[in-house]
Coordinates of C-alpha atoms and ligand atoms in Angstrom, one line a residue:
M1 CA 16.0 -55.0 25.4
G2 CA 12.5 -56.1 24.4
L3 CA 10.9 -53.2 26.4
E4 CA 13.3 -50.7 24.8
L5 CA 12.4 -51.9 21.3
F6 CA 8.7 -51.6 22.2
A7 CA 9.2 -48.0 23.4
R8 CA 11.1 -47.1 20.3
G9 CA 8.3 -48.6 18.1
E10 CA 5.7 -46.5 20.0
R11 CA 7.8 -43.4 19.7
A12 CA 8.2 -43.9 15.9
Q13 CA 4.4 -44.3 15.6
D14 CA 3.9 -41.2 17.6
E15 CA 6.3 -39.3 15.4
R16 CA 4.5 -40.4 12.3
R17 CA 1.2 -39.1 13.6
R18 CA 2.6 -35.7 14.6
P19 CA 3.2 -34.1 11.2
V20 CA -0.3 -35.1 10.1
R21 CA -1.7 -33.5 13.1
S22 CA 0.3 -30.2 12.7
K23 CA -0.7 -30.1 9.0
A24 CA -4.3 -30.4 9.9
V25 CA -3.9 -27.6 12.5
G26 CA -2.3 -25.4 9.9
L27 CA -5.0 -26.1 7.4
G28 CA -7.6 -25.4 10.0
F29 CA -6.1 -22.0 10.8
A30 CA -5.9 -21.1 7.1
V31 CA -9.6 -22.0 6.6
A32 CA -10.5 -20.0 9.8
A33 CA -8.5 -17.0 8.5
I34 CA -10.3 -17.2 5.1
V35 CA -13.7 -17.4 6.8
L36 CA -12.9 -14.5 9.2
L37 CA -11.5 -12.4 6.4
S38 CA -14.2 -13.1 3.9
G39 CA -16.4 -10.4 5.6
C40 CA -13.8 -7.9 4.7
S41 CA -14.3 -5.2 2.1
P42 CA -12.7 -1.8 1.2
D43 CA -16.3 -0.3 1.4
S44 CA -17.0 -1.5 4.9
P45 CA -17.7 1.3 7.5
S46 CA -15.8 -0.8 10.0
E47 CA -12.1 -0.3 10.2
W48 CA -11.7 -3.9 11.3
E49 CA -13.4 -5.2 8.2
R50 CA -11.1 -2.9 6.0
L51 CA -8.1 -4.4 7.9
A52 CA -7.0 -0.8 8.8
L53 CA -7.1 0.6 5.3
P54 CA -8.9 3.9 4.7
P55 CA -12.4 3.6 3.1
G56 CA -11.8 3.0 -0.6
A57 CA -12.7 5.7 -3.1
S58 CA -11.5 4.6 -6.6
D59 CA -12.1 1.9 -9.2
R60 CA -8.7 0.3 -8.4
V61 CA -9.2 -0.5 -4.7
D62 CA -10.2 -4.1 -5.1
Y63 CA -6.8 -5.1 -6.7
M64 CA -4.9 -3.6 -3.8
F65 CA -7.4 -5.0 -1.2
V66 CA -6.9 -8.6 -2.5
L67 CA -3.2 -8.2 -2.0
W68 CA -3.7 -6.7 1.4
V69 CA -6.0 -9.5 2.6
A70 CA -3.7 -12.2 1.0
A71 CA -0.8 -10.6 3.0
W72 CA -2.8 -10.8 6.2
I73 CA -3.8 -14.4 5.6
A74 CA -0.2 -15.4 4.8
C75 CA 1.1 -13.6 7.9
A76 CA -1.7 -15.1 10.1
V77 CA -0.9 -18.6 9.0
V78 CA 2.8 -18.3 9.5
V79 CA 2.5 -16.6 12.9
V80 CA -0.1 -19.1 14.2
L81 CA 1.9 -22.1 12.9
I82 CA 5.2 -20.9 14.4
L83 CA 3.7 -19.8 17.7
G84 CA 1.6 -22.9 17.9
L85 CA 4.6 -25.2 17.3
M86 CA 6.7 -23.2 19.8
F87 CA 4.1 -23.4 22.6
W88 CA 3.3 -27.0 21.8
A89 CA 7.0 -27.9 22.2
M90 CA 7.3 -25.9 25.4
V91 CA 4.4 -27.7 27.0
R92 CA 5.0 -31.2 25.5
Y93 CA 8.7 -31.2 26.5
R94 CA 8.7 -29.2 29.7
R95 CA 10.8 -30.5 32.5
R96 CA 8.9 -32.9 34.6
P97 CA 9.5 -36.3 36.2
G98 CA 9.5 -39.1 33.6
N99 CA 9.7 -36.7 30.6
E100 CA 12.7 -37.6 28.5
V101 CA 14.8 -35.0 26.7
P102 CA 13.5 -35.1 23.1
S103 CA 15.8 -36.3 20.4
Q104 CA 18.1 -33.5 19.4
L105 CA 18.4 -32.8 15.6
R106 CA 21.6 -31.5 14.0
Y107 CA 22.3 -31.2 10.3
H108 CA 18.8 -32.6 9.7
L109 CA 18.6 -32.4 5.9
P110 CA 14.8 -32.5 5.4
L111 CA 14.4 -29.7 8.0
E112 CA 17.1 -27.6 6.4
V113 CA 15.4 -28.1 3.0
L114 CA 12.1 -27.0 4.5
Y115 CA 13.6 -23.9 6.0
T116 CA 14.9 -22.9 2.5
V117 CA 11.9 -24.0 0.5
A118 CA 9.1 -22.6 2.7
P119 CA 10.2 -18.9 2.5
V120 CA 10.8 -19.3 -1.3
I121 CA 7.2 -20.5 -1.7
V122 CA 5.8 -17.7 0.5
V123 CA 7.8 -15.1 -1.5
A124 CA 6.7 -16.7 -4.8
I125 CA 3.0 -16.5 -3.9
F126 CA 3.4 -12.8 -2.8
F127 CA 5.3 -12.1 -6.0
A128 CA 2.6 -13.7 -8.2
Q129 CA -0.2 -11.8 -6.3
T130 CA 1.7 -8.5 -6.5
V131 CA 2.1 -8.9 -10.2
K132 CA -1.6 -9.7 -10.6
S133 CA -2.6 -6.7 -8.5
Q134 CA -0.2 -4.4 -10.2
T135 CA -1.4 -5.4 -13.7
G136 CA -5.0 -4.5 -12.6
M137 CA -3.9 -1.2 -11.0
L138 CA -2.0 -0.1 -14.0
E139 CA -4.5 -1.2 -16.6
E140 CA -5.1 1.8 -19.0
V141 CA -8.5 3.2 -19.8
E142 CA -9.0 3.3 -23.5
D143 CA -10.0 7.0 -23.8
P144 CA -9.7 8.7 -20.4
E145 CA -12.2 11.6 -19.9
H146 CA -9.7 13.9 -18.2
H147 CA -5.9 14.5 -18.4
I148 CA -4.1 16.0 -15.5
T149 CA -0.3 16.5 -15.3
V150 CA 1.0 16.2 -11.7
V151 CA 4.2 18.1 -11.2
G152 CA 5.9 17.1 -8.0
S153 CA 8.7 19.6 -7.2
K154 CA 10.4 20.8 -4.1
W155 CA 8.1 21.2 -2.1
Q156 CA 4.6 21.2 -3.5
F157 CA 2.5 19.8 -6.2
T158 CA 1.2 21.7 -9.3
F159 CA -1.8 20.2 -11.1
N160 CA -2.2 21.0 -14.8
Y161 CA -5.7 20.4 -16.2
L162 CA -5.4 19.7 -19.9
D163 CA -7.9 19.8 -22.7
E164 CA -11.0 20.4 -20.6
E165 CA -14.4 21.2 -22.0
A166 CA -15.0 23.7 -19.2
T167 CA -12.2 25.9 -20.3
G168 CA -12.6 25.4 -24.1
G169 CA -9.4 23.3 -24.2
T170 CA -7.2 25.9 -22.6
P171 CA -4.9 24.3 -20.0
V172 CA -5.3 25.7 -16.5
F173 CA -3.3 24.9 -13.4
D174 CA -3.4 25.1 -9.6
Y175 CA -0.4 25.4 -7.4
G176 CA 0.4 25.8 -3.7
D177 CA 3.2 26.3 -1.4
T178 CA 4.4 24.9 1.9
A179 CA 2.1 27.1 3.9
D180 CA -0.9 26.8 1.6
P181 CA -1.1 23.4 0.0
T182 CA -2.4 22.8 -3.5
E183 CA -5.9 21.4 -4.1
L184 CA -6.7 18.7 -6.6
W185 CA -10.2 18.7 -8.0
L186 CA -11.6 15.6 -9.6
P187 CA -15.1 14.8 -11.0
V188 CA -16.7 11.7 -9.5
D189 CA -17.2 8.5 -11.7
E190 CA -15.1 9.9 -14.5
S191 CA -11.8 8.5 -15.6
V192 CA -8.7 10.5 -15.2
R193 CA -5.2 10.0 -16.7
F194 CA -2.4 11.3 -14.4
D195 CA 0.9 12.0 -16.0
L196 CA 3.7 12.4 -13.4
V197 CA 6.5 14.8 -13.9
S198 CA 9.3 16.0 -11.6
P199 CA 11.9 18.7 -12.5
D200 CA 14.1 18.1 -9.5
V201 CA 14.2 15.0 -7.2
N202 CA 12.1 11.8 -6.7
H203 CA 8.7 12.4 -5.2
S204 CA 5.7 10.2 -5.0
F205 CA 2.0 10.9 -5.7
W206 CA -0.2 9.2 -3.1
I207 CA -3.9 9.4 -2.4
P208 CA -4.5 6.8 0.4
E209 CA -8.2 6.5 -0.3
F210 CA -7.5 5.5 -3.9
Y211 CA -5.1 2.8 -2.7
F212 CA -2.8 4.2 -5.2
K213 CA 0.7 5.6 -5.0
Q214 CA 3.3 6.1 -7.8
D215 CA 6.8 7.5 -7.7
I216 CA 7.5 10.7 -9.7
I217 CA 11.0 10.3 -11.1
P218 CA 12.8 13.1 -12.9
G219 CA 13.5 12.3 -16.5
R220 CA 11.0 9.5 -16.6
E221 CA 7.3 10.0 -17.4
G222 CA 5.0 8.0 -15.2
S223 CA 1.4 7.6 -15.8
F224 CA -1.7 5.9 -14.5
D225 CA -5.5 6.0 -14.9
V226 CA -8.0 6.0 -12.2
T227 CA -11.7 6.7 -11.6
P228 CA -12.8 8.3 -8.3
T229 CA -15.9 6.5 -7.1
R230 CA -17.3 8.6 -4.3
E231 CA -17.4 12.3 -3.5
G232 CA -15.4 13.6 -0.6
V233 CA -12.4 15.5 0.6
F234 CA -9.2 13.5 1.1
T235 CA -5.6 14.2 1.9
G236 CA -2.9 13.3 -0.6
R237 CA 0.7 13.2 0.2
C238 CA 4.2 13.0 -1.2
A239 CA 5.4 9.5 -0.1
E240 CA 9.0 9.8 -1.0
L241 CA 11.5 11.5 1.4
C242 CA 12.4 14.3 -1.0
G243 CA 14.1 16.8 1.2
L244 CA 13.8 19.4 3.9
Y245 CA 10.1 20.3 3.4
H246 CA 9.0 16.8 2.4
T247 CA 6.5 16.7 5.3
R248 CA 4.7 19.8 3.8
M249 CA 4.1 18.2 0.5
I250 CA 0.5 17.5 1.4
F251 CA -2.4 18.3 -0.9
K252 CA -6.2 18.4 -0.6
V253 CA -8.2 16.2 -2.9
N254 CA -11.8 17.3 -3.7
V255 CA -13.9 14.7 -5.5
V256 CA -17.0 16.5 -6.6
S257 CA -19.8 16.5 -9.2
R258 CA -19.0 17.3 -12.8
E259 CA -20.7 20.7 -12.4
E260 CA -18.6 21.7 -9.4
Y261 CA -15.5 20.5 -11.2
D262 CA -16.2 22.5 -14.3
A263 CA -17.0 25.6 -12.2
H264 CA -13.6 25.2 -10.4
L265 CA -11.7 25.0 -13.6
Q266 CA -13.5 28.1 -14.9
Q267 CA -12.4 29.9 -11.6
L268 CA -8.8 29.0 -12.3
Q269 CA -9.1 30.3 -15.8
A270 CA -10.7 33.5 -14.6
A271 CA -7.9 33.9 -12.0
G272 CA -5.4 33.8 -14.9
Q273 CA -3.9 30.5 -13.9
I274 CA -3.5 29.5 -17.5
G275 CA -0.6 27.4 -18.9
E276 CA 1.4 24.3 -18.0
P277 CA 4.0 25.2 -15.4
Q278 CA 6.5 22.4 -14.9
G279 CA 7.7 23.3 -11.4
G280 CA 11.4 23.7 -10.9
V281 CA 12.4 27.4 -10.9
E282 CA 8.8 28.3 -10.1
A283 CA 8.7 26.0 -7.1
N284 CA 11.6 27.7 -5.4
Q285 CA 10.0 31.1 -5.9
I286 CA 6.4 30.4 -4.8
A287 CA 4.8 32.5 -2.3
G288 CA 5.3 31.5 1.3
L289 CA 8.4 29.4 0.9
A290 CA 10.8 32.3 1.7
E291 CA 8.9 33.0 4.9
A292 CA 8.9 29.4 5.8
Q293 CA 12.7 29.2 5.3
N294 CA 13.3 32.4 7.3
A295 CA 11.2 31.0 10.2
E296 CA 13.2 27.8 10.0
N297 CA 16.5 29.6 10.0
G298 CA 15.4 31.8 12.9
E299 CA 14.7 28.7 14.9
H300 CA 18.2 27.3 14.4
E301 CA 20.0 30.5 15.4
Ligands
LIG401 CU1 8.2 15.2 -2.3

């Protein structure tokens, strides 16, 4: 009897020590994760240090990057803690001579509460960080230097450049079709306000290097401001499954010097691409689409 009491006492002491140890392990991993991730930056040439994001190219990348890193830290801590506890339990309580079956817990209230509360805390932290990042991403520039209307329609984008010095304020546009994607031109280090319009179904305007994506919803005018921060050629996409030719809603983004930008707009003007087309009927009649549809129908026959 005395021996049993002694054993119970030791077990209780052991159990008291255990949560403290696992807390310390969790904290250690969190600190290690923060130290490891602190070398990360959206401007790094190393894909590892960007945590698989493309090299950033807009003034909004930091807001998204913080959220991305926070998500990695949260996932790393949860994964390490869960796997650590699993493997510890497997080793500590493996079948071997003299090892007792650990006490079996059923309807253990503190554990049940933990299972409920821990995910709520994780979601709450994600939610708070998301709201914070979103507020920064959507912050409006007081007087943006350029205004571009993005028309997403089945199945290409049209870009309307409004009120530009280069064209004397005449609106010009660029359009494409499924075979020949539209190009978007932007001057580097100058703020742009994008207004998003769709005449038909939901689309989404996404330039991965800007770390920015926004849905284009018919009947609702979306808008955001952004400043491209480095010259280059990027690929933009429609990120909303919008129909048969969704995969062809790709566009080319040229971030160039102000001189090249102005010259491009003057070219559009000289080519007679003047006005503000809103897609819709035009989109279904654009060159190349009929051929693409015929080819597609031919394949199915
Ligand atoms: Cu689309």
